[in-house]
Amino acid sequence: MNDAEDKDASAKLPEGEGPLALDFLVRKNIKKLVPYSTARHEFTGRASVLLDANENAYGSPLEDNFNRYPDPLQWQLKYAIAGIKGVPAENIFIGNGSDEVIDIAYRIFCDPLKDNVIICPPTYGMYEVSANINNVDIRKVNLTPGFQLDVQGILNAVDDSTKLLFICSPNNPTANNMNRGDVEVLLNNFPGIILIDEAYINYSKQKTFIQELTEYPNLVVMQTLSKAWGLAALRLGICYASGDIINLYNKVKPPYNINEASQELALEALQHTEQVNNWIKEVVTQKNFLIKKLLECRFVEKIHPSDANFLLVKVKDADALYQYLAKNEIVVRNRSKEVLCDNCLRITIGTPEENLQLTRIIKAYE
Ligand SMILES: *Cc1c(COP(=O)(O)O)cnc(C)c1O
C-alpha cells in the first residue's frame, strides 16, 4: 500500500521534447487561444490598495474574509502537494474534482465530431459522460475476463484521430490494478495522451506512475483528495503532467476554478498525513475482515481481488440482494448491468461499526 506521502518521486520533468507530437495533438483553437487574464494575473509586485477587481473592499459577512478573489493558480496548495508527492509545483494542475481534469483533457485535445478516445470498460463512468458532453467519439476496448488491459485490442483501435486513452488503476468498479508492464507497453506505443486515473492509489500495492512522468511526455496522472484524503466535499482533483501539458490546462480552465475555502481547508488537511495513513491501514484491515465474513455466505460466488477501498462482489442475485440491503438502510452500488460485472455489487469499506452492521444484516439473508 502507498502512504499518503510519496517523497522519492522525480525532480525534473520533460518539457515537451522527445517522441510526442504535442503540437499535433492539441486542437487548433486551443493552440491559438488567448486565455482570460485576471486582475491578479496582470499585476505582480507589492500592493497595499487593491482597486483592480471590483471586489467589495469592506469585507464579507463572514468571519474569515472571502471578499477577495482566490489565487487563480493555487500556488500555496500546489507547493504543499509538491512537498508530499515529490513533484515540482509547476507540474501540478488542480481541478474542481477529477471531473474537471477529465473534461479539460477533452477540451484541450479532442475536436468534437472528429477526434476519438479509447476507454476500457468496465470502468469509471465519467470518461464516457464527459466524451458525450463534448461530442467526442468513444472506442470501447473491454478489459479481459481477468479485468486486465487488452493491449493489442487498444493498439488496434487507434487511428489518426485517436487522442486520449483512459486507464484507471486501481480500476473502479473492478478494484484491481492494471499490470504495470501492459501500461508501459502502451506508454511506449500509444500515439496520443494516456491519462492514468489513480483515485485509489493510496490503497494500492502498485506504485504510482507519477515517478514515470520524466520518462513519458504523453503521460498524465490523475489523483484526487476525494478518497483516502477524505475531502470529497471540497472537490479537489489533482493532475500531474509535463510543463507543456500543465500550461495547456491552465489556459483552458475557468480562471478561478478552485475557490478560496477549498484552497485553505485543503492546505490545513494536508498537514495530517499521519491521520490519513492510519485510516488507509485501518481500511485494509477492515477490508480483510469483510472478505472473510462475505466468503462465509453461500450466496457469495466471488470476491474480486481489491487494491482499493471497496470490494466487487459477485453474488447469486445482485438485484435481490441490493433491494434487501436497501430495505435495511444499507446502500451499496449495483454494478450488475456493467460489462463483465454480471450479478456484481460494489461495496465500499465502512467504519468497523458499519462493516459489522453490514455483516449482521447480510448473514440474516437467504
Ligand atoms: C471517485 C473517483 C474519482 C474522484 O473524482 P473527484 O471528482 O475527484 O471526486 C476519480 N476517478 C475515479 C475512478 C473514481 O472512482
XYZ file of C-alpha atoms and ligand atoms in Angstrom, residues 96-99 124 127 168 172 197 199-200 224 226-227 232 235-237, ligand 1:
33
model
C -12.642 21.166 -9.393
C -12.628 17.413 -8.754
C -11.139 14.876 -11.169
C -14.262 15.516 -13.208
C -15.314 4.880 -14.254
C -14.796 9.277 -19.068
C -7.983 3.552 -14.330
C -13.374 1.356 -10.498
C -6.539 7.670 -13.040
C -8.001 7.846 -7.466
C -7.417 4.752 -5.279
C -7.845 13.148 -6.047
C -11.837 12.784 -2.542
C -10.960 9.256 -1.412
C -14.788 14.663 -1.315
C -13.877 18.978 -4.915
C -10.153 18.784 -5.489
C -8.738 16.640 -8.273
C -14.046 8.605 -7.044
C -13.265 8.640 -8.291
C -12.681 9.825 -8.733
C -12.803 11.084 -7.932
O -13.441 12.083 -8.589
P -13.464 13.551 -7.916
O -14.166 14.335 -8.971
O -12.037 13.965 -7.716
O -14.216 13.448 -6.635
C -11.918 9.812 -9.870
N -11.743 8.675 -10.569
C -12.272 7.514 -10.165
C -12.013 6.282 -10.926
C -13.053 7.461 -9.026
O -13.612 6.289 -8.653
